[in-house]
Structure formats: structure tokens, C-alpha cells
Coordinates of N, CA and C and ligand atoms in Angstrom, one line a residue:
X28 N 10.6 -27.9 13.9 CA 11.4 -26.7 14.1 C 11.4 -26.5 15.6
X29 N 12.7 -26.1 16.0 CA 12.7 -25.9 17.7 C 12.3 -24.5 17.9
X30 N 12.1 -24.2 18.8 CA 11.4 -22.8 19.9 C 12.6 -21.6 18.7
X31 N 14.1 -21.4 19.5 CA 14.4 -20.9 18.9 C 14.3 -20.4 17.7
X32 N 14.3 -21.5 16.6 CA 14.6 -21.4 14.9 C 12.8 -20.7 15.2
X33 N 12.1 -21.5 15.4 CA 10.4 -20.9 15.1 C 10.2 -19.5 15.6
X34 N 11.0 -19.0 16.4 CA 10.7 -17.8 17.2 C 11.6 -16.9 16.0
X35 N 12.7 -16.9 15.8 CA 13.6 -16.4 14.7 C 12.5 -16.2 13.1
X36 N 12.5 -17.1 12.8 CA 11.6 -17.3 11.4 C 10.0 -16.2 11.7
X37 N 9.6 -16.2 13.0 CA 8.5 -15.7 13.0 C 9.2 -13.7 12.9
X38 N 10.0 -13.7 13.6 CA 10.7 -12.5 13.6 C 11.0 -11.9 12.6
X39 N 11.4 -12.7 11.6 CA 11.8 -12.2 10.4 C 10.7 -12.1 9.5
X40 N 9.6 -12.9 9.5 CA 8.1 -12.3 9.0 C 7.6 -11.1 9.5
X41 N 7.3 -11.1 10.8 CA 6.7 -9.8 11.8 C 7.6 -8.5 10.8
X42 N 8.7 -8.5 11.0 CA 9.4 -7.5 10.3 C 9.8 -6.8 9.0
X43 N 9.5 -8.1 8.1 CA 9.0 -7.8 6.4 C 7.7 -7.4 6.4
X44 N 6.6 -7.5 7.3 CA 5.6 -7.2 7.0 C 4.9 -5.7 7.6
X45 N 3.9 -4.9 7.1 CA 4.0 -4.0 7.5 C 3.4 -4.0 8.8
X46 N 3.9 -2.7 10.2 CA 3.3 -2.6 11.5 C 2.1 -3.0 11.1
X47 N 1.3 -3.6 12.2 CA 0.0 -3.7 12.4 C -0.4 -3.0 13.6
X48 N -1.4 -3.2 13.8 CA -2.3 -2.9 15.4 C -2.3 -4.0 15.8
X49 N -2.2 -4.2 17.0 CA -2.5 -5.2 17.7 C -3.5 -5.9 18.2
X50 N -4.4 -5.1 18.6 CA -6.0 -5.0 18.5 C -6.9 -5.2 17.0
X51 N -6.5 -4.4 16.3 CA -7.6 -4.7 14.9 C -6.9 -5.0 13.7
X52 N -5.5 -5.5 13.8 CA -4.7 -5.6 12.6 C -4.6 -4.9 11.6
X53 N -5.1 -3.1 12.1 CA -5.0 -2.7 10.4 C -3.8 -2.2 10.8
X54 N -2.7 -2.0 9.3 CA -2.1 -1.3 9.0 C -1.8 0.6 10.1
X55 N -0.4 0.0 10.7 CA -0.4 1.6 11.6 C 0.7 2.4 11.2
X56 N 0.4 3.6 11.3 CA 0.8 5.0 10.5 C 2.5 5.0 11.3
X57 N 3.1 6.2 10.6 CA 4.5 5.9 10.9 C 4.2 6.5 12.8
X58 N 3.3 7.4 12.6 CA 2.9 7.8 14.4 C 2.6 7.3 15.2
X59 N 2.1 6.2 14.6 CA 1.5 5.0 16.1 C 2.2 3.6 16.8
X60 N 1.9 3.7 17.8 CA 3.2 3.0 18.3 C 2.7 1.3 18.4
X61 N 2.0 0.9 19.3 CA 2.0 -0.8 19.0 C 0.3 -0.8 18.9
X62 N -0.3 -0.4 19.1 CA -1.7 -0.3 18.5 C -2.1 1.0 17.7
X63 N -3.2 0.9 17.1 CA -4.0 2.6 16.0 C -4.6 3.3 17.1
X64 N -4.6 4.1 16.6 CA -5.2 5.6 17.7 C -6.7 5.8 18.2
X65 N -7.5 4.4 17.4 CA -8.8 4.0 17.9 C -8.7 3.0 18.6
X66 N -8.0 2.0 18.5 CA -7.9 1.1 20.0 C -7.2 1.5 21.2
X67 N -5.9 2.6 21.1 CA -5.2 3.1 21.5 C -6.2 3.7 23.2
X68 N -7.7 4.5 22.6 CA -8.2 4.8 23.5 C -9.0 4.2 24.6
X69 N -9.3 2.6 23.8 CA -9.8 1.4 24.6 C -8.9 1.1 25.4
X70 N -8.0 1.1 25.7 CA -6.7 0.2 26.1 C -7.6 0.3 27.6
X71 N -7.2 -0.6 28.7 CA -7.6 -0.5 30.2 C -6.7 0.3 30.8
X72 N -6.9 1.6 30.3 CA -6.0 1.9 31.7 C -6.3 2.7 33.1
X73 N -5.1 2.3 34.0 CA -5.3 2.6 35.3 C -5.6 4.2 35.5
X74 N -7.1 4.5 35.4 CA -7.2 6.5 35.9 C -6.6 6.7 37.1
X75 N -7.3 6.0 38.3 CA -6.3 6.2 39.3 C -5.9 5.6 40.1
X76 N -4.7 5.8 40.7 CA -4.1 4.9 41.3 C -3.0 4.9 42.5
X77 N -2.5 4.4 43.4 CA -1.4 5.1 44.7 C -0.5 5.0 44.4
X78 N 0.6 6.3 44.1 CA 1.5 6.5 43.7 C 2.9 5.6 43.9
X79 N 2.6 5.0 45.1 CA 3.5 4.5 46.4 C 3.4 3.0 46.0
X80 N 2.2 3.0 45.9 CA 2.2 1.1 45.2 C 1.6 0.2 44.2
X81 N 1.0 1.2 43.7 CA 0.8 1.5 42.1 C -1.0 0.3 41.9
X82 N -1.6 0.5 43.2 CA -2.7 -0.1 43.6 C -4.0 1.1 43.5
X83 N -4.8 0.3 42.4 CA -6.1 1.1 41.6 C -7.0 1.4 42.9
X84 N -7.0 2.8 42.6 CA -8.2 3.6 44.2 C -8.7 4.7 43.7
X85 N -9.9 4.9 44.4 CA -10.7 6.3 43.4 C -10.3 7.8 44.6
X86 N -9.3 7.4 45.8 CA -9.7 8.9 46.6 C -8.5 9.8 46.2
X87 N -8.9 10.6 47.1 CA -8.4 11.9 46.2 C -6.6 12.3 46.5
X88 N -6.2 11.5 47.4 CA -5.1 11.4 47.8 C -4.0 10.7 47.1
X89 N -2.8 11.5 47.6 CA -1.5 10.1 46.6 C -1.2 8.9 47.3
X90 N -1.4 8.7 48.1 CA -1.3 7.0 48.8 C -2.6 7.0 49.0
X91 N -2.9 5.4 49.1 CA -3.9 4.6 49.2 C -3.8 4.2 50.6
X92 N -5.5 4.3 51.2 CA -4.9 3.5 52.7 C -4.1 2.9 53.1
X93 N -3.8 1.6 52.6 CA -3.1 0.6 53.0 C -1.4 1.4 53.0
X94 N -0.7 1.8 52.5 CA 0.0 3.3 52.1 C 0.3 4.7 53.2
X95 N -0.5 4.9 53.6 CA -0.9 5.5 54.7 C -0.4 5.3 55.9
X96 N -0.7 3.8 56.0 CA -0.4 3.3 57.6 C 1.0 1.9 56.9
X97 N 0.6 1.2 56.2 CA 2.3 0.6 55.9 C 3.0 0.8 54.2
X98 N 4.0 1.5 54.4 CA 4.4 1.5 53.2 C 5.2 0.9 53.0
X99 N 5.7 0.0 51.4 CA 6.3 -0.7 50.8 C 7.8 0.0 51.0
X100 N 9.1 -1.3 51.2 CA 9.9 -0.9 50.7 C 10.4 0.5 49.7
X101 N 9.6 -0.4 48.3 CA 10.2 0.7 47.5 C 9.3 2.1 47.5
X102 N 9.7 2.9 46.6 CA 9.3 4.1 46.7 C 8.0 4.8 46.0
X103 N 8.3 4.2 44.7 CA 7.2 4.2 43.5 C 6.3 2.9 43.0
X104 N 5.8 2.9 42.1 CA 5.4 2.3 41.4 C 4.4 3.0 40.1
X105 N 4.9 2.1 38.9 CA 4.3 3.1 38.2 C 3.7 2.1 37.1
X106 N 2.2 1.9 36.9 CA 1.6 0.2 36.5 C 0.9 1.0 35.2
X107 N 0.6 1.9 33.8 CA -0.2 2.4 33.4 C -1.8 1.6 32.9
X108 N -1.5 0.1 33.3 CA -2.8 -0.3 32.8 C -3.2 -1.5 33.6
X109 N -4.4 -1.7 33.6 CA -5.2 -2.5 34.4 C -4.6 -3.9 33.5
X110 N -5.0 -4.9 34.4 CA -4.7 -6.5 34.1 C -5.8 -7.0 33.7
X111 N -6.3 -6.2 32.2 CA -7.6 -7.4 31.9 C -7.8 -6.8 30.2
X112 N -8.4 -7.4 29.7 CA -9.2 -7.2 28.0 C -7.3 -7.2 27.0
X113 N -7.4 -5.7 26.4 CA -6.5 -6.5 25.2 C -4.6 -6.4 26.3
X114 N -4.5 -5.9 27.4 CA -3.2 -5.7 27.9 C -3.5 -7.2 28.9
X115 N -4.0 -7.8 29.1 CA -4.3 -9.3 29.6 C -3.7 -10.1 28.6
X116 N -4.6 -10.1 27.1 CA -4.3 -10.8 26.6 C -2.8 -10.5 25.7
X117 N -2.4 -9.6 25.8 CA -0.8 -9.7 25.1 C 0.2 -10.4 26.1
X118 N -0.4 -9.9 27.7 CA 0.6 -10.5 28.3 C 0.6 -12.2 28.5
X119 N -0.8 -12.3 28.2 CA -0.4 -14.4 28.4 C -0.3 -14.6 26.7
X120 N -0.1 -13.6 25.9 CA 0.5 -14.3 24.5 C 2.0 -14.5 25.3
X121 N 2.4 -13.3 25.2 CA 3.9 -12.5 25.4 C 4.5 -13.9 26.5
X122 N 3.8 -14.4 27.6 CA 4.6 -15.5 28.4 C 4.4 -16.7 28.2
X123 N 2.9 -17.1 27.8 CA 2.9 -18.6 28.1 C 2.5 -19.4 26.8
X124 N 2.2 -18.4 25.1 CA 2.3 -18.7 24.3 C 3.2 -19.1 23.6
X125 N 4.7 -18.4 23.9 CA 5.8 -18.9 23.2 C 5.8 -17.4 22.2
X126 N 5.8 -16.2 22.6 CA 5.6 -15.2 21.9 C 6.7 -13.9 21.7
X127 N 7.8 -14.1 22.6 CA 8.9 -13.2 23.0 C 9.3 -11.4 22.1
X128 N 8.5 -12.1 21.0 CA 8.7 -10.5 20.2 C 7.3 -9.7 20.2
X129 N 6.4 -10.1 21.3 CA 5.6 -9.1 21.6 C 6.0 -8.7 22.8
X130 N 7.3 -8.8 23.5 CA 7.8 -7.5 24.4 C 8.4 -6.8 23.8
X131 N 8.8 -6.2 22.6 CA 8.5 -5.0 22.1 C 7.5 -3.9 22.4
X132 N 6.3 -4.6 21.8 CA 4.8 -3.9 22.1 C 4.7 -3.5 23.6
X133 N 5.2 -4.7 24.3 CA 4.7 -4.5 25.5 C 5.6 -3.3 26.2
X134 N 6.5 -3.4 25.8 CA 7.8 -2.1 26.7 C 7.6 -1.0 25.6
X135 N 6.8 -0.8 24.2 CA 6.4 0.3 23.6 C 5.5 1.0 24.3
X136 N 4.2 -0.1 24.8 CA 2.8 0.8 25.5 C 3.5 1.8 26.6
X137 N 4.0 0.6 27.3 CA 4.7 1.3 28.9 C 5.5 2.7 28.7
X138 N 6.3 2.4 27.1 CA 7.5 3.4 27.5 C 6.2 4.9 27.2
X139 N 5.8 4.9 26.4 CA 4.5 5.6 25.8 C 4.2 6.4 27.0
X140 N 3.5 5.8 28.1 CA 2.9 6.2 29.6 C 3.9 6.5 30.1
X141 N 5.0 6.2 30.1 CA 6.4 6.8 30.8 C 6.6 8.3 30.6
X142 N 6.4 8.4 29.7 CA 7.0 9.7 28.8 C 6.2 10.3 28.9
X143 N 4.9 10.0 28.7 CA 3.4 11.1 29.2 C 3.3 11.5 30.2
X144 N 4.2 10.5 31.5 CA 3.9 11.3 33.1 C 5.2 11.6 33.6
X145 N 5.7 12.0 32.5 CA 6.9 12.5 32.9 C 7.7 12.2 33.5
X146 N 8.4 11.1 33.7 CA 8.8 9.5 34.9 C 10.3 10.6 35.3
X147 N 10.3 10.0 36.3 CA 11.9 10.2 37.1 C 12.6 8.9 36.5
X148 N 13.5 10.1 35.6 CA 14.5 8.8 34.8 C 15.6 8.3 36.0
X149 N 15.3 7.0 36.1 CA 16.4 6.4 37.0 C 18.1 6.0 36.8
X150 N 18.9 5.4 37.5 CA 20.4 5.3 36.8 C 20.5 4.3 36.1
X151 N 19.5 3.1 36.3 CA 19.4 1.5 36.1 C 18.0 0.9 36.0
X152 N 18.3 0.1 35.2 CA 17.1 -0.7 34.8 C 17.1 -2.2 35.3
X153 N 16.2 -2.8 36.2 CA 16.6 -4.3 36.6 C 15.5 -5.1 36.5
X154 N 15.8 -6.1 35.2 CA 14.1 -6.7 35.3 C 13.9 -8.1 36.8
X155 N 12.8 -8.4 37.0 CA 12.6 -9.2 37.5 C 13.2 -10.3 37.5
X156 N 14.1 -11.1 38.1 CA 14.6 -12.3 37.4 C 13.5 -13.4 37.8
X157 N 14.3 -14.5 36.9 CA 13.5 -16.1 37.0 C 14.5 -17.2 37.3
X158 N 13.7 -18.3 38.0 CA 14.3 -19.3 38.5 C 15.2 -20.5 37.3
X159 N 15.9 -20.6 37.0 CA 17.0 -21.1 35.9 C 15.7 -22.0 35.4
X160 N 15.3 -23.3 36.6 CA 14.2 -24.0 36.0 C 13.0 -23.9 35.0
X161 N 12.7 -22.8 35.6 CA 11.1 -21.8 34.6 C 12.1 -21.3 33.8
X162 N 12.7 -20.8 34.0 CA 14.0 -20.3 32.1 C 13.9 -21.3 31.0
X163 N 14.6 -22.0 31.5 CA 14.7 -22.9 30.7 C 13.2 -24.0 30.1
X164 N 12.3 -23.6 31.0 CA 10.8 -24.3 30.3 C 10.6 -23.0 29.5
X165 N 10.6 -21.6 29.8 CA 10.1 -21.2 28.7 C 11.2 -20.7 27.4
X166 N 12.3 -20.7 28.0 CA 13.2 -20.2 27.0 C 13.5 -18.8 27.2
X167 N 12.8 -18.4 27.5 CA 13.0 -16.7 28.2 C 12.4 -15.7 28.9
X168 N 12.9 -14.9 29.5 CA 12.6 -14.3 30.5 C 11.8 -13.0 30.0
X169 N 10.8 -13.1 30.0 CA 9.5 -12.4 29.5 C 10.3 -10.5 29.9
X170 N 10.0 -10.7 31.0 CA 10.6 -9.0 32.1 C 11.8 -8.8 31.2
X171 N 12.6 -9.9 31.4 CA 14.1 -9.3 30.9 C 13.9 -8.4 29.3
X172 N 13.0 -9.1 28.8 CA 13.2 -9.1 27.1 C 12.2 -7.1 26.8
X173 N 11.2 -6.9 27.9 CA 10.8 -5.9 28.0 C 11.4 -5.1 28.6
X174 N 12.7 -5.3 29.6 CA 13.7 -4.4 30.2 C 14.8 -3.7 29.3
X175 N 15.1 -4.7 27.9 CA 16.2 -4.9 27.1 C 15.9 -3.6 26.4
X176 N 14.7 -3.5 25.6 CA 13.5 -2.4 25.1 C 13.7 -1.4 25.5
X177 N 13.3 -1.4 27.1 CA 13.4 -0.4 27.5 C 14.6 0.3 27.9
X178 N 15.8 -0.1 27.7 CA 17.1 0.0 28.2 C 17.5 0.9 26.9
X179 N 17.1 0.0 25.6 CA 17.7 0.8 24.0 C 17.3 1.7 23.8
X180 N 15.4 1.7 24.3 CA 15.1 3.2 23.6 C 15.1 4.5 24.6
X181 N 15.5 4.0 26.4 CA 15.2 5.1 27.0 C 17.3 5.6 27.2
X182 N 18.0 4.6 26.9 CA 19.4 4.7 26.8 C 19.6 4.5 28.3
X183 N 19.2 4.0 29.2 CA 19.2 3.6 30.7 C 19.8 2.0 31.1
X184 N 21.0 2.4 31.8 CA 21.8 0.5 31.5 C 21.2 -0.3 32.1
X185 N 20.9 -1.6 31.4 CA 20.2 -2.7 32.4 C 21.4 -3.4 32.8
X186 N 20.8 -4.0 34.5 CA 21.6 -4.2 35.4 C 21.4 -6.2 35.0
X187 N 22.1 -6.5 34.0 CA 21.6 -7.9 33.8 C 22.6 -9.0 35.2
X188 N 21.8 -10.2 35.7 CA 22.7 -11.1 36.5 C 22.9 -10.3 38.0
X189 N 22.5 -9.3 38.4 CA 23.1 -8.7 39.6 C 22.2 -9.5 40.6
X190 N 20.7 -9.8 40.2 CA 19.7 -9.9 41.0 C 19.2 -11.6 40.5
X191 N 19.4 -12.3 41.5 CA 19.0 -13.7 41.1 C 17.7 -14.7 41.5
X192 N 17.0 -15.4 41.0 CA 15.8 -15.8 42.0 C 16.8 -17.7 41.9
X193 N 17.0 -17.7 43.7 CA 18.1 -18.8 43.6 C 17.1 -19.6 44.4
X194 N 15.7 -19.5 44.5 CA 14.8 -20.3 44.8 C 13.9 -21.1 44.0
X195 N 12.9 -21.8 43.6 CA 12.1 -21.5 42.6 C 10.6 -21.5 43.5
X196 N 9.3 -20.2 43.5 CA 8.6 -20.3 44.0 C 7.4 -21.4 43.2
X197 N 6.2 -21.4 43.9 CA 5.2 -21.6 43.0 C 4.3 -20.8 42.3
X198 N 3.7 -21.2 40.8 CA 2.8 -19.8 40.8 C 2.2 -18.7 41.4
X199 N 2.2 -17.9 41.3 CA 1.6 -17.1 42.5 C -0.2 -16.5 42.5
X200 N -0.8 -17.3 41.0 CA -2.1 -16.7 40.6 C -3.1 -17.9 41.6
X201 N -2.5 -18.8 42.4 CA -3.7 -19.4 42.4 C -3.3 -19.1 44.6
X202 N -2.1 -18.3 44.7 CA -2.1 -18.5 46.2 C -2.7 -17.1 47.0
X203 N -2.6 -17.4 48.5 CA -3.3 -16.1 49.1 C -2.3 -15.0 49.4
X204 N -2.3 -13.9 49.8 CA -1.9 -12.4 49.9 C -0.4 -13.2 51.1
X205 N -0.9 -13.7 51.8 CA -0.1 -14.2 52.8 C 1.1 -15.1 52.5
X206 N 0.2 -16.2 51.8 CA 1.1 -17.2 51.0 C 2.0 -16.8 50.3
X207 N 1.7 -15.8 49.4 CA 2.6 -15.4 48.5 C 3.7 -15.1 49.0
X208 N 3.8 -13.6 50.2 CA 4.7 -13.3 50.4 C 6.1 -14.1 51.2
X209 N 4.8 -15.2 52.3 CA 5.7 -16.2 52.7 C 7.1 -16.8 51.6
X210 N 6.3 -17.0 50.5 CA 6.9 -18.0 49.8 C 8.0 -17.3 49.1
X211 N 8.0 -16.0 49.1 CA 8.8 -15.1 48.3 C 9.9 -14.8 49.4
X212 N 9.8 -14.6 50.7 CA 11.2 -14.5 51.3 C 12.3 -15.3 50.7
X213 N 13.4 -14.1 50.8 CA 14.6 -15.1 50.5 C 14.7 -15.8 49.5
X214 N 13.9 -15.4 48.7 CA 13.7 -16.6 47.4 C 15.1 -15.8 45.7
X215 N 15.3 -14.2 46.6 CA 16.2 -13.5 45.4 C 17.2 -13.3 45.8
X216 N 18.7 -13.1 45.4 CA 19.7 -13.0 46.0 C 20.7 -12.2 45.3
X217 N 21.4 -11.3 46.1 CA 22.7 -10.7 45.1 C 23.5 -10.9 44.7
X218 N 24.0 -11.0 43.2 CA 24.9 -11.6 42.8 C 26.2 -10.4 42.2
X219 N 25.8 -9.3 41.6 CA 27.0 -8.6 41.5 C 26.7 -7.2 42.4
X220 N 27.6 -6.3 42.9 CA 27.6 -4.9 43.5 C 26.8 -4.4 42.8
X221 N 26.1 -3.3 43.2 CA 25.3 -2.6 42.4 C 25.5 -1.1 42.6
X222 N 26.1 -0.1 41.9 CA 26.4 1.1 41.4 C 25.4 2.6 41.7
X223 N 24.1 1.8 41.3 CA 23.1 2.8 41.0 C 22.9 3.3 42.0
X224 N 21.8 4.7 42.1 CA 21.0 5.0 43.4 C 19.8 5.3 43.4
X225 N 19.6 5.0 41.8 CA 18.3 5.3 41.8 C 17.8 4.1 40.2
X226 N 17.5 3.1 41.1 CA 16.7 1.6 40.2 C 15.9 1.9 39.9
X227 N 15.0 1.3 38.6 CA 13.8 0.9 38.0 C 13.3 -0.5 38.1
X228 N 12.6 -1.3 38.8 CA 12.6 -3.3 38.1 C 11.8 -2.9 37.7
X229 N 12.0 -3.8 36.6 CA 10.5 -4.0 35.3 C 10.1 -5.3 35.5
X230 N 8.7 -5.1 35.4 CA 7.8 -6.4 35.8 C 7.0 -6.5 34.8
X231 N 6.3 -7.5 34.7 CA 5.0 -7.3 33.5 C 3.6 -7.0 34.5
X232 N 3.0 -7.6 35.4 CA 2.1 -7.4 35.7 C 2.7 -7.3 37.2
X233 N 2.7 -6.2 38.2 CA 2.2 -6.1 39.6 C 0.9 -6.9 40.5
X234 N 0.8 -7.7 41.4 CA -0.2 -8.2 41.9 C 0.1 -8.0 43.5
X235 N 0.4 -8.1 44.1 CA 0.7 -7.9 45.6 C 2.1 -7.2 45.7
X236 N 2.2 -6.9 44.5 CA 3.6 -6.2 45.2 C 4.9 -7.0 45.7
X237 N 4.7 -8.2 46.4 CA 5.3 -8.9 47.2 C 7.0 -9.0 46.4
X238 N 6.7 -9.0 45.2 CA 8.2 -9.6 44.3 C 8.9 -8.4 44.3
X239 N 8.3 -7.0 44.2 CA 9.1 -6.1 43.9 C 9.7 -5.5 45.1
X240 N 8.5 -6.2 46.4 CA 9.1 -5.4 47.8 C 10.6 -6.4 48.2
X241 N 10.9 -7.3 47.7 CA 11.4 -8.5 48.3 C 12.9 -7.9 47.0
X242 N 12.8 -7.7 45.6 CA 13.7 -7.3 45.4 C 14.4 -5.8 46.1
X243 N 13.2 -5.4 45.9 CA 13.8 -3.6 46.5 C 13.9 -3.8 47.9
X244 N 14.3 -4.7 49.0 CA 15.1 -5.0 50.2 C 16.2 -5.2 49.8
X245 N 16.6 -6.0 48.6 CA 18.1 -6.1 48.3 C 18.7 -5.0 47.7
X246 N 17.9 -4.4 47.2 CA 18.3 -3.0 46.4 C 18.9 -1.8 47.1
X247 N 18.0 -2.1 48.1 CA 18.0 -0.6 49.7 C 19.1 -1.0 50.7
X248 N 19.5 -2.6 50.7 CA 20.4 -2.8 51.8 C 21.8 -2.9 51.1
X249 N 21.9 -2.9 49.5 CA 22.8 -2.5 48.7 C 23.5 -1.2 48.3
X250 N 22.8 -0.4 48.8 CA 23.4 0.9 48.6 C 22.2 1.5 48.0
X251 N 21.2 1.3 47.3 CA 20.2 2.1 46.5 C 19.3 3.2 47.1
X252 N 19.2 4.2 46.9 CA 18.3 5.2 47.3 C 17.0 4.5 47.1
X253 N 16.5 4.9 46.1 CA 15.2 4.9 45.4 C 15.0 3.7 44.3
X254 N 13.9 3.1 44.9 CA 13.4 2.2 44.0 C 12.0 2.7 43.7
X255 N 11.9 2.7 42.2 CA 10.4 2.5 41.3 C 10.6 1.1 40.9
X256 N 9.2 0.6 40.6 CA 8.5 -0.3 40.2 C 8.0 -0.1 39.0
X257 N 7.9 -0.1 37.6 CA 7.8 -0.3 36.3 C 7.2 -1.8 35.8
X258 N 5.6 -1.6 36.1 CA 5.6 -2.8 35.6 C 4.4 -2.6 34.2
X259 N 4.0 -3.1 32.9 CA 2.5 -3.1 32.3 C 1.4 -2.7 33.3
X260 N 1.4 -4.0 33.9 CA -0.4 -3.7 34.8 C -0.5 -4.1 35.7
X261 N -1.2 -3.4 36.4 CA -1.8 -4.0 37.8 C -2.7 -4.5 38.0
X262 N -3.0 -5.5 38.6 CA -4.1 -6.4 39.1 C -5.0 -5.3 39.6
X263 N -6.5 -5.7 39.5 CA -7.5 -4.8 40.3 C -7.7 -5.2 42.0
Ligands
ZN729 ZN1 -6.4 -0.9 16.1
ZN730 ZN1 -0.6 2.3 48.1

């Protein structure tokens, strides 16, 4: 069976069968959203964090040092959970298992934390794009499929194709703070006008920031006021 048909067939099981949790598999009530209300309080999430770049810090302030003295392009960032235990492991089902219908879950948890801190609803939604090459190895675009999510249930138009990655970088888990960003110049490019003035990109996990500052340069020199960052988690 190919990726497609297997991914379909599994969809149509997931959906005859009743919600589960995602954490303990039991059976969840019509009130609970992608985990039960006892794992719900394990989840890792970010207590605190700099509002500006959505980087885990215990002081008492809304920017974080680094914040203080250089701030990011964009404006916000808003990560509700740390990158480790069960929001770790949904996200390397969700990309490198072949799993695409747990971004549902995944843009459920988020939209959840959204709603709780009361988010500045933006005009547009723009997920991260991917290099045609990595598309086509995985078949799809993990971000997009949790932007889509987020587009239906918050009613916020996603800005699909405007924003292109017309380079292909290298992974970025195994390179340094420096490397990364090097390799991310120029690596995204604009492909339609963009309308909005106030964006959201959705990411799955935040790590240096580097991808979202590199899109939100094209975003700000496009006309955009305000860019937030929306991503699952942040790296510690
Ligand atoms: Zn549970
Ligand atoms: Zn910061």
C-alpha cells in the first residue's frame, strides 16, 4: 500500500473509532480536546518565557536578555510547550513517522493555549514552508497540515504558496547557533503579494528562532506590521 492510500485507510480507522488520549489511550469525554484532563496537566509546558522570542527564562521581566539588547525581527512569539516528554514525542511521530493526522492534535493543544492567553488574532496564517525536495520525501508539510487546523477552527485565512523555501538547507538539529542562521539566509522567497498586516507563521517546534526571523524579513519588507510566531514548542 502507498503512503497516501496507508495514510487515508488509517484516517478512516482513527475516525470510526472512539477519541482517545493520546498519552494513556483511554477513552476522552466530549470536553477534552487531544489528551484527558490527567495527562492534560503533565503536558511540559513553558511557565515562563520572553514574550519577544518565545525563549524559556525564569526573570521577572517580559523580554529575556538577549531581547533586551537584540531583538528579533518579528514581534511575538508564542511556543506553549517545552520540546521534550509526550509534546517531543508527538512531534517526531507527527514528521518523521509518516503520521500527518496527528496535526490535528497538534494545532488542538496549541489552539487550546491560544485561547487561554488570550492571543492577538492576526489577519493571516502562514505556515513555514519546505523545500519541494523534503516534500516530496515526506509527502507533506507537517506546519502546513497544522496551519490548515488552525485556519478552520480559528476562521483566519491561510496564506498558502506566498512564502517559498527555494533553497534546500541542511537539518538544522545537529548544526551551531551560527551555522544555522548562516545557512538560512536567502534560503525563502516571495512568491505572491501579501495583503495582511498582521501574520501568524506556524511552526512546530521553535529552536533559534533563525527560520521565523528570516521569514518575518520578508513579511516586514512586504508590507506587514506585525509578525507572531505560533509555534508547539520550544527548545530549552
Ligand atoms: Zn490521558
Ligand atoms: Zn527574548
Amino acid at each position: 500500500m502507498n503512503f497516501t492510500l496507508y495514510n487515508c485507510a488509517r484516517q478512516a480507522i482513527n475516525w470510526l473509532l472512539p477519541k482517545q488520549c493520546l498519552q494513556c489511550q483511554s477513552t476522552l469525554g466530549d470536553h477534552e480536546g487531544s489528551v484527558c484532563n490527567y495527562c492534560y496537566v503533565d503536558l511540559p509546558f513553558q511557565h515562563s518565557y520572553c514574550s519577544r522570542c518565545g525563549q524559556n527564562y525564569s526573570a521577572k521581566t517580559d523580554y529575556c536578555g538577549h531581547c533586551l539588547t537584540s531583538q528579533p525581527t518579528f514581534d511575538h512569539c508564542f511556543c506553549p510547550f517545552e520540546y521534550q516528554s509526550s509534546i517531543k514525542d508527538l512531534i517526531c511521530k507527527l514528521k518523521y513517522r509518516q503520521r500527518p493526522e496527528l496535526a490535528k492534535a497538534a494545532a488542538s493543544l496549541l489552539m487550546g493555549e491560544l485561547i487561554e492567553s488570550n492571543f492577538e488574532r492576526p489577519d493571516a496564517l502562514i505556515a513555514v514552508p519546505m523545500h519541494i525536495s523534503r516534500l516530496r520525501e515526506r509527502g507533506y508539510n507537517h506546519s502546513a497540515l497544522i496551519a490548515q487546523h488552525l485556519s478552520k477552527t480559528l476562521k483566519i485565512p491561510l496564506l498558502s504558496g506566498s512564502i517559498s523555501k527555494s533553497r534546500p538547507t541542511p537539518p538544522q538539529a545537529q548544526q551551531s547557533l551560527k551555522q544555522r542562521k548562516k545557512n538560512l539566509v536567502g534560503s525563502f522567497s516571495l512568491k505572491k503579494n501579501i495583503q495582511a498586516k498582521n501574520v501568524a507563521i506556524i511552526d512546530d517546534v521553535v529552536t533559534t528562532g533563525s527560520t521565523a526571523e528570516e521569514i518575518a524579513k520578508i513579511l516586514k519588507k512586504n508590507g506587514v506590521d506585525y509578525v507572531q510566531v505560533w509555534g508547539i514548542a520550544h527548545t530549552l
